[in-house]
Short mmCIF file of C-alpha atoms in Angstrom, two decimals:
data_model
loop_
_atom_site.label_atom_id
_atom_site.label_comp_id
_atom_site.label_asym_id
_atom_site.label_seq_id
_atom_site.Cartn_x
_atom_site.Cartn_y
_atom_site.Cartn_z
CA MET A 338 -7.69 6.28 -40.35
CA SER A 339 -10.33 4.53 -42.41
CA THR A 340 -14.06 4.35 -41.74
CA GLU A 341 -16.82 1.97 -42.70
CA GLN A 342 -20.38 3.27 -42.84
CA SER A 343 -23.77 1.60 -43.17
CA THR A 344 -27.34 2.83 -42.91
CA GLY A 345 -30.19 0.93 -41.32
CA ARG A 346 -33.69 1.33 -39.96
CA GLY A 347 -34.20 3.61 -36.97
CA PRO A 348 -37.03 5.48 -35.27
CA PRO A 349 -39.61 7.06 -37.59
CA GLY A 350 -38.05 9.89 -39.57
CA VAL A 351 -34.50 9.03 -38.55
CA ALA A 352 -31.88 7.33 -40.71
CA VAL A 353 -29.59 5.33 -38.47
CA THR A 354 -26.01 5.48 -39.67
CA ARG A 355 -23.34 3.34 -38.04
CA VAL A 356 -19.72 4.34 -38.34
CA ARG A 357 -16.72 2.18 -37.44
CA ALA A 358 -13.30 3.75 -37.23
CA VAL A 359 -10.13 1.74 -37.86
CA TRP A 360 -7.01 3.45 -36.52
CA ARG A 361 -3.63 3.19 -38.16
CA GLY A 362 -0.91 4.78 -36.07
CA ALA A 363 -1.57 7.33 -33.33
CA PRO A 364 -5.16 8.66 -33.50
CA PRO A 365 -5.97 12.36 -33.45
CA ARG A 366 -7.86 13.60 -30.43
CA VAL A 367 -11.29 13.68 -32.09
CA TRP A 368 -12.56 12.29 -35.37
CA ALA A 369 -15.79 13.32 -37.01
CA ALA A 370 -18.49 12.08 -39.33
CA THR A 371 -20.98 14.47 -40.89
CA ALA A 372 -24.12 12.34 -41.07
CA GLY A 373 -27.15 13.65 -39.17
CA TRP A 374 -27.17 12.86 -35.49
CA ILE A 375 -23.91 10.90 -35.45
CA ILE A 376 -21.83 11.15 -32.30
CA LEU A 377 -18.13 11.85 -32.65
CA VAL A 378 -16.18 9.12 -30.88
CA LEU A 379 -12.55 8.90 -29.85
CA PHE A 380 -11.18 5.74 -28.29
CA ALA A 381 -7.60 6.64 -27.45
CA SER A 382 -4.89 3.99 -27.41
CA ALA A 383 -3.06 5.92 -24.69
CA ARG A 384 -4.00 8.28 -21.91
CA ASP A 385 -6.03 11.31 -22.94
CA SER A 386 -3.78 14.34 -22.75
CA ALA A 387 -6.39 16.41 -20.92
CA ALA A 388 -6.83 13.71 -18.30
CA ASP A 389 -3.06 13.57 -17.83
CA GLN A 390 -3.11 17.11 -16.50
CA LEU A 391 -4.55 15.98 -13.18
CA GLY A 392 -4.96 12.57 -11.55
CA GLY A 393 -4.01 11.07 -14.85
CA ASN A 394 -3.26 7.37 -14.66
CA TRP A 395 -6.76 6.28 -15.72
CA PRO A 396 -6.91 5.85 -19.51
CA CYS A 397 -9.73 7.90 -20.98
CA ALA A 398 -11.83 7.85 -24.14
CA ALA A 399 -13.69 11.01 -25.15
CA VAL A 400 -17.05 11.02 -26.94
CA GLN A 401 -17.93 14.37 -28.51
CA MET A 402 -21.62 14.89 -29.24
CA LEU A 403 -22.77 16.39 -32.56
CA ALA A 404 -25.71 18.66 -33.27
CA SER A 405 -28.61 16.41 -34.27
CA SER A 406 -29.49 18.65 -37.22
CA GLY A 407 -25.91 18.85 -38.39
CA GLN A 408 -25.91 22.57 -37.56
CA GLY A 409 -25.87 24.64 -34.41
CA PRO A 410 -24.40 23.79 -31.02
CA ALA A 411 -23.79 20.23 -29.86
CA PRO A 412 -26.10 18.99 -27.08
CA VAL A 413 -25.02 19.23 -23.49
CA VAL A 414 -25.00 15.87 -21.66
CA THR A 415 -27.08 15.64 -18.50
CA THR A 416 -27.49 11.88 -18.12
CA VAL A 417 -25.44 8.75 -18.85
CA CYS A 418 -26.05 5.09 -18.02
CA LEU A 419 -24.25 1.82 -18.72
CA GLN A 420 -26.20 -1.27 -19.71
CA PRO A 421 -25.68 -3.92 -16.99
CA GLY A 422 -24.03 -7.00 -18.45
CA GLY A 423 -24.05 -5.46 -21.89
CA ALA A 424 -22.04 -3.28 -24.20
CA LEU A 425 -24.26 -0.23 -24.59
CA LEU A 426 -23.92 3.23 -23.13
CA ALA A 427 -26.89 5.61 -23.17
CA ALA A 428 -26.67 9.39 -23.02
CA GLY A 429 -29.22 12.18 -23.21
CA GLY A 430 -29.31 15.96 -23.05
CA ASP A 431 -30.90 19.12 -24.31
CA ASP A 432 -31.47 18.07 -27.95
CA HIS A 433 -34.42 15.84 -26.85
CA ARG A 434 -32.71 12.65 -28.07
CA ILE A 435 -31.09 9.59 -26.52
CA TYR A 436 -27.94 8.17 -28.05
CA LEU A 437 -26.69 4.60 -27.69
CA TRP A 438 -23.29 3.36 -28.64
CA ASP A 439 -21.20 0.22 -28.33
CA VAL A 440 -18.49 0.83 -25.73
CA ALA A 441 -16.33 -2.19 -26.58
CA ALA A 442 -16.44 -1.64 -30.34
CA GLY A 443 -16.10 2.12 -30.11
CA ARG A 444 -18.90 2.91 -32.54
CA THR A 445 -22.28 4.55 -32.58
CA ALA A 446 -25.28 2.27 -32.40
CA ARG A 447 -28.72 3.91 -32.32
CA CYS A 448 -30.65 7.12 -31.76
CA LEU A 449 -33.92 7.12 -29.80
CA VAL A 450 -36.47 9.79 -30.67
CA GLY A 451 -39.58 10.26 -28.52
CA HIS A 452 -39.08 13.18 -26.17
CA GLN A 453 -40.12 16.71 -27.01
CA ASP A 454 -37.88 18.54 -24.53
CA TRP A 455 -34.69 18.16 -22.52
CA VAL A 456 -33.90 14.53 -21.55
CA HIS A 457 -33.01 14.53 -17.85
CA ALA A 458 -32.63 10.82 -17.06
CA VAL A 459 -31.91 7.49 -18.75
CA LYS A 460 -31.67 4.25 -16.77
CA PHE A 461 -31.31 0.61 -17.82
CA SER A 462 -33.12 -2.11 -15.90
CA ALA A 463 -30.88 -4.53 -13.99
CA ASP A 464 -31.18 -7.21 -16.69
CA GLY A 465 -30.34 -4.66 -19.40
CA ARG A 466 -33.40 -5.49 -21.47
CA MET A 467 -35.26 -2.22 -20.91
CA LEU A 468 -34.23 1.41 -20.94
CA ALA A 469 -36.35 4.04 -19.20
CA SER A 470 -36.10 7.73 -20.04
CA ALA A 471 -37.66 10.89 -18.66
CA GLY A 472 -37.53 14.56 -19.45
CA HIS A 473 -38.74 18.09 -19.11
CA ASP A 474 -41.71 17.24 -21.32
CA GLY A 475 -43.16 15.12 -18.49
CA ARG A 476 -42.90 11.93 -20.54
CA VAL A 477 -41.65 8.64 -19.07
CA ILE A 478 -40.83 6.18 -21.85
CA LEU A 479 -39.76 2.53 -21.88
CA TRP A 480 -37.55 1.40 -24.77
CA ASP A 481 -36.29 -1.89 -26.14
CA PRO A 482 -32.62 -0.96 -26.67
CA SER A 483 -32.08 -3.80 -29.15
CA ILE A 484 -34.44 -2.29 -31.73
CA ALA A 485 -34.41 1.41 -30.74
CA GLU A 486 -38.18 1.45 -30.47
CA PRO A 487 -40.40 2.61 -27.57
CA THR A 488 -42.40 -0.19 -25.99
CA CYS A 489 -44.56 1.98 -23.76
CA VAL A 490 -45.17 5.58 -22.70
CA LEU A 491 -45.81 5.26 -18.97
CA ASP A 492 -46.70 8.91 -18.50
CA GLN A 493 -47.00 11.92 -20.77
CA ASN A 494 -49.00 14.43 -18.75
CA CYS A 495 -46.70 14.66 -15.76
CA HIS A 496 -44.62 17.52 -14.39
CA ALA A 497 -41.02 17.70 -15.56
CA VAL A 498 -39.33 14.44 -14.55
CA THR A 499 -35.66 14.72 -13.58
CA GLU A 500 -34.75 11.31 -12.13
CA LEU A 501 -35.55 7.60 -12.44
CA ALA A 502 -34.76 4.53 -10.33
CA TRP A 503 -35.35 0.83 -11.05
CA SER A 504 -35.90 -1.85 -8.44
CA GLN A 505 -33.38 -4.68 -8.75
CA ASP A 506 -35.97 -7.19 -9.96
CA GLY A 507 -37.19 -4.82 -12.68
CA THR A 508 -40.81 -4.83 -11.52
CA ARG A 509 -40.88 -1.25 -10.20
CA LEU A 510 -39.80 2.06 -11.67
CA ALA A 511 -39.77 5.19 -9.51
CA THR A 512 -39.78 8.75 -10.88
CA SER A 513 -39.30 12.19 -9.33
CA GLY A 514 -39.10 15.77 -10.52
CA PHE A 515 -40.73 19.15 -10.18
CA SER A 516 -43.25 18.15 -7.51
CA ALA A 517 -43.36 16.71 -3.99
CA GLN A 518 -44.40 13.22 -5.11
CA VAL A 519 -42.43 10.14 -6.09
CA ARG A 520 -44.42 8.02 -8.53
CA LEU A 521 -44.17 4.23 -8.54
CA TYR A 522 -44.98 2.23 -11.68
CA ASP A 523 -45.58 -1.51 -11.91
CA ILE A 524 -43.67 -2.54 -15.02
CA PRO A 525 -45.41 -5.89 -15.78
CA THR A 526 -48.80 -4.10 -15.93
CA ARG A 527 -47.42 -0.71 -17.07
CA LYS A 528 -49.60 0.98 -14.42
CA LEU A 529 -49.06 3.75 -11.90
CA VAL A 530 -49.51 1.95 -8.56
CA GLY A 531 -48.69 4.60 -6.00
CA GLU A 532 -47.35 8.00 -5.02
CA LEU A 533 -45.04 8.66 -2.10
CA GLN A 534 -44.86 12.07 -0.46
CA GLY A 535 -41.35 13.51 -0.60
CA PRO A 536 -39.77 15.91 1.90
CA CYS A 537 -40.27 18.96 -0.34
CA ASN A 538 -41.07 20.15 -3.84
CA ASP A 539 -38.45 19.78 -6.58
CA LEU A 540 -37.04 16.29 -5.98
CA ARG A 541 -33.83 15.95 -8.01
CA ALA A 542 -32.26 12.78 -6.54
CA LEU A 543 -33.66 9.25 -6.35
CA SER A 544 -32.17 5.81 -5.69
CA PHE A 545 -33.32 2.24 -4.95
CA SER A 546 -31.26 0.11 -2.58
CA PRO A 547 -29.57 -2.93 -4.19
CA ASP A 548 -32.12 -5.30 -2.63
CA GLY A 549 -35.01 -3.18 -3.90
CA GLN A 550 -36.53 -2.83 -0.44
CA SER A 551 -35.63 0.80 0.24
CA LEU A 552 -36.13 3.92 -1.84
CA ALA A 553 -34.39 7.23 -1.08
CA VAL A 554 -35.24 10.69 -2.42
CA GLY A 555 -33.84 14.17 -1.88
CA GLY A 556 -34.57 17.66 -3.08
CA ARG A 557 -34.64 21.39 -2.61
CA ASN A 558 -34.67 21.58 1.22
CA GLY A 559 -31.58 19.39 1.76
CA LYS A 560 -33.50 16.58 3.44
CA MET A 561 -33.48 12.98 2.27
CA ARG A 562 -36.39 10.67 2.93
CA ILE A 563 -36.05 6.87 2.89
CA TRP A 564 -38.99 4.52 2.53
CA HIS A 565 -38.71 0.85 3.50
CA LEU A 566 -41.21 -0.63 1.09
CA ARG A 567 -41.65 -3.89 2.96
CA GLY A 568 -42.46 -4.32 6.62
CA GLY A 569 -44.97 -1.51 7.03
CA GLN A 570 -42.73 0.96 8.85
CA GLY A 571 -42.90 4.66 8.11
CA PRO A 572 -40.28 6.63 6.22
CA GLU A 573 -37.08 7.95 7.78
CA GLU A 574 -35.97 11.51 7.15
CA TYR A 575 -32.60 13.21 7.64
CA ALA A 576 -31.39 16.77 7.17
CA ALA A 577 -28.20 15.97 5.27
CA HIS A 578 -27.48 19.22 3.40
CA GLN A 579 -27.88 22.99 3.59
CA GLY A 580 -28.90 23.23 -0.03
CA ARG A 581 -30.63 21.25 -2.77
CA ILE A 582 -29.68 17.55 -2.92
CA ARG A 583 -28.62 16.66 -6.46
CA ALA A 584 -27.53 13.01 -6.25
CA LEU A 585 -28.05 9.86 -4.18
CA ALA A 586 -26.24 6.52 -4.46
CA PHE A 587 -26.41 3.32 -2.39
CA SER A 588 -23.20 1.36 -1.91
CA PRO A 589 -23.10 -2.07 -3.61
CA ASN A 590 -23.90 -3.84 -0.31
CA GLY A 591 -26.65 -1.37 0.57
CA LYS A 592 -25.13 -0.42 3.92
CA LEU A 593 -24.17 3.12 2.93
CA LEU A 594 -26.13 5.89 1.25
CA ALA A 595 -24.17 8.76 -0.28
CA SER A 596 -25.81 12.11 -1.00
CA SER A 597 -24.44 15.29 -2.54
CA GLY A 598 -25.72 18.73 -3.28
CA GLU A 599 -25.34 22.36 -4.06
CA ASP A 600 -23.72 23.05 -0.67
CA GLY A 601 -20.55 21.34 -1.89
CA LYS A 602 -20.83 18.43 0.54
CA VAL A 603 -20.88 14.68 0.13
CA HIS A 604 -22.73 13.09 3.06
CA ILE A 605 -22.47 9.39 3.93
CA TRP A 606 -25.26 7.71 5.90
CA ASN A 607 -24.41 4.37 7.55
CA PHE A 608 -27.44 2.13 8.08
CA ASP A 609 -25.62 -0.17 10.54
CA SER A 610 -24.54 2.58 12.93
CA ARG A 611 -27.57 4.78 12.19
CA SER A 612 -25.27 7.77 11.81
CA GLY A 613 -24.00 10.10 9.12
CA ARG A 614 -20.79 11.96 8.36
CA ASP A 615 -19.64 14.56 5.88
CA LEU A 616 -16.63 14.13 3.65
CA PRO A 617 -14.29 17.15 3.55
CA ARG A 618 -16.11 19.89 1.70
CA ARG A 619 -14.84 21.09 -1.66
CA PRO A 620 -15.42 24.41 -3.48
CA ALA A 621 -17.98 23.12 -5.99
CA LYS A 622 -21.57 22.06 -6.26
CA ILE A 623 -21.68 18.24 -6.44
CA PHE A 624 -24.13 17.15 -9.12
CA SER A 625 -23.37 13.44 -9.57
CA LEU A 626 -22.27 10.34 -7.64
CA ALA A 627 -21.39 6.75 -8.52
CA PHE A 628 -19.82 3.90 -6.57
CA PHE A 629 -17.05 2.20 -8.56
CA GLY A 630 -16.10 -0.25 -5.81
CA PRO A 631 -17.32 -1.46 -2.40
CA HIS A 632 -16.01 1.68 -0.65
CA GLU A 633 -14.93 3.78 -3.62
CA LEU A 634 -17.08 6.76 -4.62
CA ALA A 635 -16.78 9.14 -7.57
CA ALA A 636 -18.29 12.64 -7.30
CA GLY A 637 -18.65 15.09 -10.19
CA GLY A 638 -19.24 18.79 -9.81
CA SER A 639 -19.33 22.36 -11.02
CA ASP A 640 -15.52 22.63 -10.94
CA ASN A 641 -15.40 20.24 -13.95
CA LEU A 642 -13.58 17.59 -11.87
CA ILE A 643 -14.42 14.04 -10.83
CA ARG A 644 -13.15 13.50 -7.29
CA LEU A 645 -12.44 9.96 -6.11
CA TRP A 646 -13.04 9.09 -2.47
CA ASP A 647 -12.08 6.11 -0.31
CA LEU A 648 -14.95 5.86 2.16
CA SER A 649 -13.07 3.45 4.44
CA THR A 650 -10.69 6.32 5.28
CA GLY A 651 -12.80 9.33 4.30
CA GLN A 652 -9.95 10.58 2.12
CA GLU A 653 -9.93 11.99 -1.39
CA VAL A 654 -7.55 9.69 -3.27
CA GLY A 655 -7.51 11.31 -6.69
CA GLN A 656 -9.09 13.56 -9.28
CA LEU A 657 -9.98 13.04 -12.94
CA ALA A 658 -9.75 16.09 -15.17
CA GLY A 659 -10.57 16.69 -18.80
CA HIS A 660 -14.13 18.01 -18.78
CA GLN A 661 -14.58 21.68 -19.57
CA GLY A 662 -18.02 21.96 -18.00
CA SER A 663 -19.93 20.76 -14.95
CA VAL A 664 -19.97 16.97 -14.55
CA MET A 665 -23.71 16.27 -14.41
CA SER A 666 -23.88 12.48 -14.50
CA LEU A 667 -21.77 9.45 -13.55
CA ASP A 668 -22.17 5.68 -13.82
CA SER A 669 -19.88 2.69 -13.32
CA ASN A 670 -19.87 -1.08 -13.72
CA GLY A 671 -16.67 -1.62 -11.73
CA GLN A 672 -14.45 -1.79 -14.81
CA ILE A 673 -15.16 1.61 -16.33
CA LEU A 674 -16.52 4.93 -15.10
CA VAL A 675 -18.52 7.10 -17.50
CA SER A 676 -19.16 10.81 -17.10
CA GLY A 677 -21.41 13.27 -18.92
CA SER A 678 -20.91 17.02 -18.88
CA TYR A 679 -22.26 20.38 -19.96
CA ASP A 680 -19.17 20.56 -22.20
CA THR A 681 -21.05 18.25 -24.68
CA VAL A 682 -18.59 15.40 -24.06
CA VAL A 683 -18.97 11.93 -22.54
CA ARG A 684 -15.77 10.48 -21.09
CA ILE A 685 -15.14 6.77 -20.54
CA TRP A 686 -12.49 6.11 -17.90
CA THR A 687 -10.80 2.73 -17.45
CA ILE A 688 -10.68 2.09 -13.70
CA LYS A 689 -7.24 1.41 -12.24
CA ASP A 690 -6.24 0.33 -8.74
CA ARG A 691 -4.32 3.52 -8.04
CA VAL A 692 -4.98 7.15 -8.95
CA ALA A 693 -2.00 9.48 -9.22
CA THR A 694 -1.61 12.06 -6.49
CA ALA A 695 -3.29 15.31 -7.48
CA PRO A 696 -3.34 18.83 -5.99
CA ARG A 697 -6.00 19.21 -3.31
CA PRO A 698 -7.23 22.04 -1.08
CA THR A 699 -5.03 22.55 1.97
CA THR A 700 -8.00 23.53 4.13
CA GLU A 701 -11.50 22.18 4.37
CA LEU A 702 -14.35 24.54 3.58
CA LYS A 703 -16.79 25.13 6.44
#
């Protein structure tokens, strides 16, 4: 292997070093650079051996985080997001920083410094031109990902913020966290324009519908509340879980809303039939959800697995293994699925039509 390294301008006080690896022959599992905050990146030319252990016909690349100071433990990964129509992947965790790298080139890109505590959420706008981040410090920051500079601090005196959601047109950003309110910001004016009352305190899950007209939130009491922002009708509320809701995801056509939580269930609400159903329960808390097709849903949990579901049949069709910690965040653009974990690794899975048969529970948990 050979590497090429260059240093450029980054956020104040940070030297941005870009490393490009050129593989000759079979690559080792992980390669490392020693400069500052650099992320260790592996883009494997074949299937990752850990992923092969279970459900293993999706090729996988592993991204191992490094300690930002060069010493101490690597940061856990609590949030990942792909840039729509672009090549960047953003990740954040407990070292207060946000890392960007070029997925196609397989190299680190930039480091964003602005939070003073755990980064809980990063989300790109639909056009990919803005990145929003939020954390335990109560700050909500907008970034220009092309220059790694903050463009605006929307809020810095808030409660801890754990989730973000953009409207499709990029004019609204919603935030939720350790309170009962969902805050709505108008992005053109950079102003807080409203607060919506959630179903409980501690709202961990938030999602806009694809058309931007509905906003769903869920939290500690297992209820999800859905506001229809146009038309003047009141919010709908459903008791979907027996524990804290940790993730919400609308299907690409907006007709389904998936929720998951600490009760181990994935619940699917159908807006056409006005009814909900539970997928077969599994022995893990489900922390993350992402649609990777019209009826295909990925769910990551405390058992370190990503379970793949076909919602047209309600069947689990495969599992992706390799993480050694809870899978806290998922995102997909239809070609790849990315996952972030407490094991300090981001995995990038190339989506295939078929997932190999994997061992599954013989009985459903009640």
